[in-house]
PDB file of C-alpha atoms and ligand atoms in Angstrom:
ATOM      1  CA  MET A   1     199.595 205.524 189.764  1.00 44.00           C
ATOM      2  CA  THR A   2     198.077 205.924 186.332  1.00 43.00           C
ATOM      3  CA  GLY A   3     194.568 207.028 185.495  1.00 46.00           C
ATOM      4  CA  PRO A   4     192.575 210.156 186.254  1.00 49.00           C
ATOM      5  CA  LYS A   5     194.408 213.105 187.771  1.00 55.00           C
ATOM      6  CA  ARG A   6     194.232 213.246 191.563  1.00 60.00           C
ATOM      7  CA  ARG A   7     191.899 215.768 193.150  1.00 62.00           C
ATOM      8  CA  ARG A   8     193.322 215.999 196.644  1.00 71.00           C
ATOM      9  CA  THR A   9     190.799 217.772 198.815  1.00 76.00           C
ATOM     10  CA  LEU A  10     191.213 220.262 201.623  1.00 77.00           C
ATOM     11  CA  GLY A  11     190.170 217.322 203.817  1.00 77.00           C
ATOM     12  CA  TYR A  12     193.236 215.389 202.614  1.00 79.00           C
ATOM     13  CA  HIS A  13     195.586 218.172 203.688  1.00 80.00           C
ATOM     14  CA  THR A  14     193.746 218.633 207.018  1.00 82.00           C
ATOM     15  CA  ALA A  15     193.915 214.882 207.673  1.00 78.00           C
ATOM     16  CA  THR A  16     197.622 214.846 206.787  1.00 80.00           C
ATOM     17  CA  VAL A  17     198.330 217.596 209.342  1.00 76.00           C
ATOM     18  CA  ARG A  18     196.173 215.800 211.927  1.00 79.00           C
ATOM     19  CA  ASN A  19     198.007 212.553 211.197  1.00 79.00           C
ATOM     20  CA  ALA A  20     201.376 214.284 211.674  1.00 76.00           C
ATOM     21  CA  PHE A  21     200.504 215.937 214.991  1.00 72.00           C
ATOM     22  CA  LEU A  22     198.097 213.460 216.604  1.00 77.00           C
ATOM     23  CA  THR A  23     199.519 210.159 215.349  1.00 79.00           C
ATOM     24  CA  ARG A  24     203.079 210.248 214.018  1.00 78.00           C
ATOM     25  CA  LEU A  25     204.483 212.838 216.450  1.00 78.00           C
ATOM     26  CA  PRO A  26     203.143 211.274 219.699  1.00 78.00           C
ATOM     27  CA  ASP A  27     204.199 207.845 218.422  1.00 79.00           C
ATOM     28  CA  ALA A  28     207.708 209.108 217.603  1.00 79.00           C
ATOM     29  CA  LEU A  29     207.972 210.734 221.045  1.00 79.00           C
ATOM     30  CA  VAL A  30     207.425 207.370 222.743  1.00 78.00           C
ATOM     31  CA  GLY A  31     209.711 205.485 220.372  1.00 79.00           C
ATOM     32  CA  GLY A  32     206.971 203.841 218.291  1.00 81.00           C
ATOM     33  CA  LEU A  33     205.284 202.333 221.339  1.00 81.00           C
ATOM     34  CA  LEU A  34     201.787 203.606 220.495  1.00 80.00           C
ATOM     35  CA  LYS A  35     201.749 201.999 217.062  1.00 80.00           C
ATOM     36  CA  ALA A  36     203.392 198.786 218.299  1.00 82.00           C
ATOM     37  CA  ARG A  37     200.779 198.383 221.046  1.00 80.00           C
ATOM     38  CA  HIS A  38     197.967 199.332 218.684  1.00 80.00           C
ATOM     39  CA  VAL A  39     198.733 196.606 216.122  1.00 81.00           C
ATOM     40  CA  ARG A  40     199.395 193.986 218.831  1.00 85.00           C
ATOM     41  CA  GLN A  41     195.761 193.975 219.947  1.00 90.00           C
ATOM     42  CA  PRO A  42     194.050 190.792 218.792  1.00 94.00           C
ATOM     43  CA  ILE A  43     191.282 191.234 216.226  1.00 96.00           C
ATOM     44  CA  ALA A  44     188.108 190.009 217.933  1.00 96.00           C
ATOM     45  CA  LEU A  45     185.571 187.901 216.065  1.00 97.00           C
ATOM     46  CA  GLN A  46     182.087 189.109 217.030  1.00 96.00           C
ATOM     47  CA  GLU A  47     179.339 186.671 216.096  1.00 98.00           C
ATOM     48  CA  HIS A  48     175.683 187.767 216.060  1.00 98.00           C
ATOM     49  CA  CYS A  49     172.385 186.328 214.897  1.00 98.00           C
ATOM     50  CA  PHE A  50     169.510 188.667 213.985  1.00 98.00           C
ATOM     51  CA  ALA A  51     165.996 187.777 212.782  1.00 98.00           C
ATOM     52  CA  SER A  52     163.624 189.805 210.622  1.00 98.00           C
ATOM     53  CA  ALA A  53     160.310 189.099 208.930  1.00 98.00           C
ATOM     54  CA  HIS A  54     161.659 191.122 205.985  1.00 97.00           C
ATOM     55  CA  TRP A  55     164.671 188.887 205.449  1.00 98.00           C
ATOM     56  CA  PRO A  56     164.054 186.650 202.388  1.00 97.00           C
ATOM     57  CA  ARG A  57     163.325 183.032 203.307  1.00 96.00           C
ATOM     58  CA  ASP A  58     165.592 181.784 200.519  1.00 96.00           C
ATOM     59  CA  PHE A  59     168.519 183.296 202.411  1.00 97.00           C
ATOM     60  CA  ASP A  60     167.557 182.133 205.897  1.00 98.00           C
ATOM     61  CA  GLY A  61     170.747 181.425 207.832  1.00 98.00           C
ATOM     62  CA  LEU A  62     173.018 183.447 205.510  1.00 98.00           C
ATOM     63  CA  ARG A  63     176.339 184.327 207.150  1.00 98.00           C
ATOM     64  CA  ILE A  64     177.938 187.662 206.362  1.00 98.00           C
ATOM     65  CA  ALA A  65     181.508 188.603 207.304  1.00 98.00           C
ATOM     66  CA  HIS A  66     181.662 192.334 207.992  1.00 98.00           C
ATOM     67  CA  LEU A  67     185.032 194.066 207.663  1.00 98.00           C
ATOM     68  CA  SER A  68     185.378 197.825 207.975  1.00 98.00           C
ATOM     69  CA  ASP A  69     187.673 200.797 208.541  1.00 97.00           C
ATOM     70  CA  ILE A  70     190.879 199.107 207.479  1.00 97.00           C
ATOM     71  CA  HIS A  71     192.673 202.488 207.237  1.00 95.00           C
ATOM     72  CA  TYR A  72     195.509 200.916 205.235  1.00 95.00           C
ATOM     73  CA  GLY A  73     198.545 203.135 205.657  1.00 91.00           C
ATOM     74  CA  HIS A  74     200.888 204.235 208.426  1.00 86.00           C
ATOM     75  CA  LEU A  75     199.088 202.501 211.343  1.00 85.00           C
ATOM     76  CA  LEU A  76     197.902 199.410 209.515  1.00 91.00           C
ATOM     77  CA  GLY A  77     200.407 197.853 207.126  1.00 91.00           C
ATOM     78  CA  ASP A  78     200.702 194.605 205.221  1.00 94.00           C
ATOM     79  CA  ASP A  79     201.160 192.254 208.189  1.00 94.00           C
ATOM     80  CA  ARG A  80     198.127 193.547 210.045  1.00 95.00           C
ATOM     81  CA  LEU A  81     196.068 193.593 206.852  1.00 96.00           C
ATOM     82  CA  MET A  82     196.906 189.931 206.249  1.00 97.00           C
ATOM     83  CA  GLN A  83     195.815 189.105 209.807  1.00 96.00           C
ATOM     84  CA  ALA A  84     192.429 190.625 209.014  1.00 97.00           C
ATOM     85  CA  VAL A  85     192.208 188.951 205.580  1.00 98.00           C
ATOM     86  CA  ASP A  86     193.110 185.551 207.060  1.00 97.00           C
ATOM     87  CA  ALA A  87     190.536 186.012 209.837  1.00 97.00           C
ATOM     88  CA  VAL A  88     187.800 186.795 207.311  1.00 98.00           C
ATOM     89  CA  ARG A  89     188.809 183.847 205.096  1.00 98.00           C
ATOM     90  CA  ALA A  90     188.656 181.502 208.098  1.00 97.00           C
ATOM     91  CA  VAL A  91     185.014 182.440 208.697  1.00 96.00           C
ATOM     92  CA  ARG A  92     183.969 180.976 205.304  1.00 97.00           C
ATOM     93  CA  ALA A  93     181.053 183.393 205.083  1.00 98.00           C
ATOM     94  CA  ASP A  94     178.434 183.308 202.310  1.00 98.00           C
ATOM     95  CA  LEU A  95     178.957 187.012 201.617  1.00 98.00           C
ATOM     96  CA  ILE A  96     181.620 189.528 202.622  1.00 98.00           C
ATOM     97  CA  ALA A  97     180.834 193.207 203.224  1.00 98.00           C
ATOM     98  CA  ILE A  98     183.537 195.891 203.433  1.00 98.00           C
ATOM     99  CA  THR A  99     182.027 199.145 204.674  1.00 98.00           C
ATOM    100  CA  GLY A 100     184.524 201.870 203.888  1.00 97.00           C
ATOM    101  CA  ASP A 101     187.696 203.657 204.955  1.00 97.00           C
ATOM    102  CA  LEU A 102     189.770 201.107 203.093  1.00 97.00           C
ATOM    103  CA  VAL A 103     192.704 203.539 203.055  1.00 96.00           C
ATOM    104  CA  ASP A 104     193.755 205.982 205.736  1.00 93.00           C
ATOM    105  CA  LEU A 105     195.065 208.950 203.747  1.00 88.00           C
ATOM    106  CA  SER A 106     196.548 208.207 200.369  1.00 84.00           C
ATOM    107  CA  ALA A 107     195.253 206.039 197.554  1.00 86.00           C
ATOM    108  CA  HIS A 108     198.837 205.651 196.355  1.00 86.00           C
ATOM    109  CA  GLU A 109     199.177 202.267 198.068  1.00 83.00           C
ATOM    110  CA  ALA A 110     195.768 201.011 196.967  1.00 90.00           C
ATOM    111  CA  PRO A 111     197.236 198.486 194.479  1.00 93.00           C
ATOM    112  CA  ARG A 112     199.021 196.691 197.365  1.00 94.00           C
ATOM    113  CA  LEU A 113     195.868 196.833 199.470  1.00 97.00           C
ATOM    114  CA  PHE A 114     193.749 195.284 196.713  1.00 97.00           C
ATOM    115  CA  GLU A 115     196.366 192.651 195.972  1.00 97.00           C
ATOM    116  CA  ARG A 116     195.567 191.319 199.436  1.00 97.00           C
ATOM    117  CA  LEU A 117     191.825 191.983 199.427  1.00 98.00           C
ATOM    118  CA  ALA A 118     191.642 189.979 196.182  1.00 98.00           C
ATOM    119  CA  LEU A 119     192.276 186.925 198.374  1.00 98.00           C
ATOM    120  CA  LEU A 120     188.790 187.363 199.842  1.00 98.00           C
ATOM    121  CA  THR A 121     186.163 185.224 198.170  1.00 97.00           C
ATOM    122  CA  ALA A 122     182.619 184.276 199.117  1.00 98.00           C
ATOM    123  CA  ARG A 123     179.845 182.308 197.439  1.00 97.00           C
ATOM    124  CA  LEU A 124     177.673 185.420 196.966  1.00 98.00           C
ATOM    125  CA  GLY A 125     180.491 187.905 196.445  1.00 97.00           C
ATOM    126  CA  VAL A 126     182.518 190.559 198.206  1.00 98.00           C
ATOM    127  CA  PHE A 127     180.816 193.987 198.269  1.00 98.00           C
ATOM    128  CA  VAL A 128     182.492 197.306 199.011  1.00 98.00           C
ATOM    129  CA  VAL A 129     181.382 200.861 199.777  1.00 98.00           C
ATOM    130  CA  LEU A 130     183.599 203.891 200.311  1.00 98.00           C
ATOM    131  CA  GLY A 131     184.111 205.869 203.509  1.00 97.00           C
ATOM    132  CA  ASN A 132     185.133 209.462 204.172  1.00 95.00           C
ATOM    133  CA  HIS A 133     188.864 208.582 204.196  1.00 94.00           C
ATOM    134  CA  ASP A 134     188.552 206.969 200.760  1.00 95.00           C
ATOM    135  CA  HIS A 135     187.417 210.357 199.474  1.00 94.00           C
ATOM    136  CA  LEU A 136     190.417 212.284 200.798  1.00 91.00           C
ATOM    137  CA  ASP A 137     192.714 211.465 197.897  1.00 89.00           C
ATOM    138  CA  HIS A 138     191.456 209.521 194.887  1.00 90.00           C
ATOM    139  CA  PRO A 139     188.093 207.758 195.346  1.00 93.00           C
ATOM    140  CA  ARG A 140     187.902 206.658 191.718  1.00 93.00           C
ATOM    141  CA  ALA A 141     191.174 204.744 192.151  1.00 93.00           C
ATOM    142  CA  ILE A 142     189.665 202.911 195.117  1.00 95.00           C
ATOM    143  CA  VAL A 143     186.548 201.968 193.143  1.00 97.00           C
ATOM    144  CA  ARG A 144     188.643 200.860 190.162  1.00 96.00           C
ATOM    145  CA  GLY A 145     191.030 198.904 192.389  1.00 96.00           C
ATOM    146  CA  ALA A 146     188.126 197.102 194.054  1.00 97.00           C
ATOM    147  CA  ARG A 147     186.595 196.161 190.706  1.00 97.00           C
ATOM    148  CA  ASP A 148     189.939 194.970 189.290  1.00 97.00           C
ATOM    149  CA  ALA A 149     190.427 192.807 192.399  1.00 97.00           C
ATOM    150  CA  GLY A 150     187.148 190.994 191.718  1.00 97.00           C
ATOM    151  CA  LEU A 151     185.214 192.798 194.447  1.00 98.00           C
ATOM    152  CA  VAL A 152     181.889 194.552 193.789  1.00 98.00           C
ATOM    153  CA  PRO A 153     182.046 198.287 194.561  1.00 98.00           C
ATOM    154  CA  LEU A 154     178.600 199.812 195.114  1.00 98.00           C
ATOM    155  CA  VAL A 155     178.392 203.575 194.596  1.00 97.00           C
ATOM    156  CA  ASP A 156     174.759 204.513 195.146  1.00 97.00           C
ATOM    157  CA  GLU A 157     173.672 201.378 193.359  1.00 96.00           C
ATOM    158  CA  SER A 158     172.402 197.911 194.060  1.00 96.00           C
ATOM    159  CA  ALA A 159     173.232 194.465 192.799  1.00 96.00           C
ATOM    160  CA  ARG A 160     171.773 190.980 193.046  1.00 95.00           C
ATOM    161  CA  ALA A 161     173.994 188.578 194.941  1.00 96.00           C
ATOM    162  CA  GLY A 162     173.462 185.015 193.746  1.00 89.00           C
ATOM    163  CA  GLY A 163     171.726 185.463 190.404  1.00 85.00           C
ATOM    164  CA  ARG A 164     168.497 186.982 189.102  1.00 85.00           C
ATOM    165  CA  ASP A 165     166.450 186.128 192.190  1.00 89.00           C
ATOM    166  CA  GLY A 166     169.370 186.705 194.523  1.00 95.00           C
ATOM    167  CA  LEU A 167     169.770 188.879 197.581  1.00 97.00           C
ATOM    168  CA  LEU A 168     169.380 192.575 196.749  1.00 97.00           C
ATOM    169  CA  VAL A 169     172.441 194.384 198.107  1.00 98.00           C
ATOM    170  CA  ALA A 170     172.483 198.197 198.036  1.00 97.00           C
ATOM    171  CA  GLY A 171     175.531 200.315 198.786  1.00 98.00           C
ATOM    172  CA  ILE A 172     175.767 204.057 199.262  1.00 97.00           C
ATOM    173  CA  ASP A 173     178.778 206.301 198.973  1.00 97.00           C
ATOM    174  CA  TRP A 174     180.023 208.407 201.893  1.00 97.00           C
ATOM    175  CA  ALA A 175     177.498 210.984 203.116  1.00 96.00           C
ATOM    176  CA  THR A 176     177.669 213.128 206.244  1.00 95.00           C
ATOM    177  CA  SER A 177     174.042 213.588 207.316  1.00 96.00           C
ATOM    178  CA  ILE A 178     170.771 211.667 207.589  1.00 96.00           C
ATOM    179  CA  PRO A 179     169.161 213.550 204.643  1.00 97.00           C
ATOM    180  CA  ALA A 180     172.299 213.087 202.507  1.00 97.00           C
ATOM    181  CA  CYS A 181     172.337 209.344 203.272  1.00 97.00           C
ATOM    182  CA  SER A 182     168.630 209.096 202.425  1.00 96.00           C
ATOM    183  CA  ALA A 183     169.173 210.965 199.140  1.00 96.00           C
ATOM    184  CA  ARG A 184     171.872 208.479 198.168  1.00 97.00           C
ATOM    185  CA  LEU A 185     169.607 205.614 199.178  1.00 96.00           C
ATOM    186  CA  ARG A 186     166.939 206.949 196.791  1.00 94.00           C
ATOM    187  CA  ARG A 187     169.546 206.963 194.001  1.00 93.00           C
ATOM    188  CA  CYS A 188     170.230 203.247 194.488  1.00 91.00           C
ATOM    189  CA  GLY A 189     167.000 202.508 192.639  1.00 78.00           C
ATOM    190  CA  ALA A 190     166.589 199.345 194.641  1.00 69.00           C
ATOM    191  CA  GLY A 191     163.090 199.866 196.023  1.00 76.00           C
ATOM    192  CA  ARG A 192     163.576 197.963 199.232  1.00 87.00           C
ATOM    193  CA  ALA A 193     166.950 196.272 199.426  1.00 96.00           C
ATOM    194  CA  ASP A 194     167.590 193.203 201.588  1.00 97.00           C
ATOM    195  CA  LEU A 195     170.976 194.444 202.730  1.00 98.00           C
ATOM    196  CA  LEU A 196     172.357 197.987 202.845  1.00 98.00           C
ATOM    197  CA  LEU A 197     176.043 198.821 203.136  1.00 98.00           C
ATOM    198  CA  ALA A 198     176.740 202.384 204.274  1.00 98.00           C
ATOM    199  CA  HIS A 199     179.884 203.711 205.921  1.00 98.00           C
ATOM    200  CA  ASN A 200     177.852 206.179 207.972  1.00 98.00           C
ATOM    201  CA  PRO A 201     175.452 204.555 210.477  1.00 98.00           C
ATOM    202  CA  LYS A 202     173.130 207.552 210.010  1.00 97.00           C
ATOM    203  CA  ALA A 203     171.928 205.771 206.858  1.00 97.00           C
ATOM    204  CA  PHE A 204     169.932 203.491 209.166  1.00 97.00           C
ATOM    205  CA  VAL A 205     167.273 206.182 209.616  1.00 97.00           C
ATOM    206  CA  GLY A 206     166.356 205.974 205.918  1.00 96.00           C
ATOM    207  CA  ALA A 207     166.897 202.216 205.833  1.00 96.00           C
ATOM    208  CA  GLU A 208     164.495 201.640 208.703  1.00 96.00           C
ATOM    209  CA  GLU A 209     161.845 203.850 207.033  1.00 95.00           C
ATOM    210  CA  ARG A 210     162.115 201.567 203.985  1.00 95.00           C
ATOM    211  CA  GLY A 211     161.984 198.383 206.080  1.00 96.00           C
ATOM    212  CA  ILE A 212     165.436 197.209 204.976  1.00 97.00           C
ATOM    213  CA  PRO A 213     166.125 194.234 207.253  1.00 98.00           C
ATOM    214  CA  LEU A 214     169.891 194.696 207.691  1.00 98.00           C
ATOM    215  CA  THR A 215     172.238 197.687 207.471  1.00 98.00           C
ATOM    216  CA  LEU A 216     175.984 197.302 208.032  1.00 98.00           C
ATOM    217  CA  SER A 217     178.088 200.353 208.910  1.00 98.00           C
ATOM    218  CA  GLY A 218     181.394 201.471 210.387  1.00 97.00           C
ATOM    219  CA  HIS A 219     182.893 204.973 210.614  1.00 96.00           C
ATOM    220  CA  THR A 220     182.761 205.476 214.402  1.00 95.00           C
ATOM    221  CA  HIS A 221     185.329 202.756 215.232  1.00 95.00           C
ATOM    222  CA  GLY A 222     183.060 202.042 218.199  1.00 90.00           C
ATOM    223  CA  GLY A 223     184.224 205.313 219.717  1.00 87.00           C
ATOM    224  CA  GLN A 224     187.718 203.789 220.275  1.00 88.00           C
ATOM    225  CA  VAL A 225     187.648 204.651 224.003  1.00 85.00           C
ATOM    226  CA  ALA A 226     184.603 203.212 225.743  1.00 88.00           C
ATOM    227  CA  ARG A 227     183.356 202.344 229.200  1.00 89.00           C
ATOM    228  CA  ARG A 228     183.821 198.680 229.967  1.00 87.00           C
ATOM    229  CA  ALA A 229     180.262 198.310 231.238  1.00 81.00           C
ATOM    230  CA  ASN A 230     178.633 200.182 228.351  1.00 87.00           C
ATOM    231  CA  PRO A 231     180.368 200.266 224.945  1.00 86.00           C
ATOM    232  CA  ARG A 232     177.923 202.934 223.761  1.00 87.00           C
ATOM    233  CA  HIS A 233     179.409 205.348 226.284  1.00 88.00           C
ATOM    234  CA  ASN A 234     182.399 206.207 224.139  1.00 85.00           C
ATOM    235  CA  LEU A 235     184.263 209.100 222.559  1.00 87.00           C
ATOM    236  CA  VAL A 236     181.761 209.396 219.701  1.00 85.00           C
ATOM    237  CA  PHE A 237     179.048 210.538 222.123  1.00 84.00           C
ATOM    238  CA  THR A 238     177.756 213.081 219.584  1.00 86.00           C
ATOM    239  CA  GLN A 239     176.487 210.271 217.361  1.00 88.00           C
ATOM    240  CA  ARG A 240     173.474 208.297 218.590  1.00 91.00           C
ATOM    241  CA  LEU A 241     174.161 205.191 216.480  1.00 93.00           C
ATOM    242  CA  ASN A 242     177.792 204.743 217.442  1.00 91.00           C
ATOM    243  CA  ALA A 243     178.518 201.099 218.373  1.00 92.00           C
ATOM    244  CA  GLY A 244     177.082 197.612 218.093  1.00 95.00           C
ATOM    245  CA  HIS A 245     173.560 196.419 217.367  1.00 97.00           C
ATOM    246  CA  TYR A 246     170.427 198.554 216.978  1.00 97.00           C
ATOM    247  CA  HIS A 247     166.964 197.265 216.184  1.00 96.00           C
ATOM    248  CA  VAL A 248     163.811 199.124 215.092  1.00 96.00           C
ATOM    249  CA  ARG A 249     160.776 196.998 214.152  1.00 96.00           C
ATOM    250  CA  GLU A 250     162.013 194.555 211.462  1.00 97.00           C
ATOM    251  CA  SER A 251     165.220 196.482 210.704  1.00 97.00           C
ATOM    252  CA  HIS A 252     168.643 195.821 212.210  1.00 98.00           C
ATOM    253  CA  LEU A 253     171.811 197.923 212.153  1.00 98.00           C
ATOM    254  CA  TYR A 254     175.257 196.713 213.090  1.00 98.00           C
ATOM    255  CA  VAL A 255     177.975 199.326 213.641  1.00 97.00           C
ATOM    256  CA  THR A 256     181.330 197.584 213.810  1.00 97.00           C
ATOM    257  CA  ASN A 257     184.404 198.779 215.713  1.00 96.00           C
ATOM    258  CA  GLY A 258     186.340 198.066 212.498  1.00 97.00           C
ATOM    259  CA  VAL A 259     189.884 196.753 212.337  1.00 97.00           C
ATOM    260  CA  GLY A 260     191.907 199.948 211.908  1.00 94.00           C
ATOM    261  CA  ALA A 261     191.912 203.547 213.070  1.00 87.00           C
ATOM    262  CA  TRP A 262     193.514 206.917 212.337  1.00 82.00           C
ATOM    263  CA  PHE A 263     194.552 207.353 215.986  1.00 82.00           C
ATOM    264  CA  PRO A 264     196.504 204.560 217.762  1.00 83.00           C
ATOM    265  CA  LEU A 265     194.454 204.160 220.925  1.00 82.00           C
ATOM    266  CA  ARG A 266     191.646 201.756 221.783  1.00 89.00           C
ATOM    267  CA  VAL A 267     190.295 201.196 225.281  1.00 87.00           C
ATOM    268  CA  ASN A 268     187.523 198.636 225.901  1.00 90.00           C
ATOM    269  CA  CYS A 269     186.890 198.771 222.175  1.00 91.00           C
ATOM    270  CA  PRO A 270     188.866 196.020 220.416  1.00 93.00           C
ATOM    271  CA  PRO A 271     189.402 195.906 216.670  1.00 96.00           C
ATOM    272  CA  GLU A 272     186.907 193.429 215.306  1.00 97.00           C
ATOM    273  CA  ILE A 273     185.495 191.464 212.423  1.00 98.00           C
ATOM    274  CA  ALA A 274     181.781 190.820 212.775  1.00 98.00           C
ATOM    275  CA  VAL A 275     179.997 187.732 211.535  1.00 98.00           C
ATOM    276  CA  ILE A 276     176.262 188.236 211.180  1.00 98.00           C
ATOM    277  CA  GLU A 277     173.896 185.331 210.669  1.00 98.00           C
ATOM    278  CA  MET A 278     170.506 186.487 209.345  1.00 98.00           C
ATOM    279  CA  ARG A 279     167.324 184.523 209.971  1.00 98.00           C
ATOM    280  CA  SER A 280     163.887 185.067 208.452  1.00 96.00           C
ATOM    281  CA  ARG A 281     160.790 184.687 210.615  1.00 89.00           C
TER     282      ARG A 281
HETATM  283 FE1  FE2 B   1     187.276 205.007 209.786  1.00 60.50          FE
END
């Protein structure tokens, strides 16, 4: 890969060790069964319709395809990626949102990833924010790859989708805490956005304070192992906003299970692509 020199973080090396011991080794011990079963699970299409008085009337009925946590790499390769890309294309959404963790560990394979993501098109554009895994190796390569593929990477910035009076889409970079998410949101300079993309669902706290009608997030993978009767009872019990739809006054948050993972086990928590229809009221 050409371009700026890589700054592999301590997190990259920690994640590589974790990947070796918690993913590759157990999978090798059972003859590749874990990975084979993991990528055989159908990708569910979750359709939702939310209404908000803050949603602009000009975009009443807008359909957004929400794809997240691809984790392109060892567990999710080209075939599985194309399944997800084809599923998103079939939805024919007005706007596509990709909310981070595009790669699992290394940005080395990002050109192949973006070759396929370049197939995604939507009337109002395809917007991307980065997740914590995108920061492990070479985040600038991910941003550059997204831009070169015709997608719109948002790094603490906002953009109008659909022209000068279009939908105001804000996107924040990976942040670990509520205050850090809110600080990034302030940097977007968007005033009150119509749509916020943030890998970390904790961004919803700041989004709701600003009255942003819709926030789309990933990161938790829906907890990966959940109770059948209550998907919010899952392995990510330390995080309050960990799966599905949340609603405070006129603000909605959707936390998707995502399509990939760094650990090959999902129970009552299928990989998914969400389709959100937004209504104004
Ligand atoms: Fe993730």
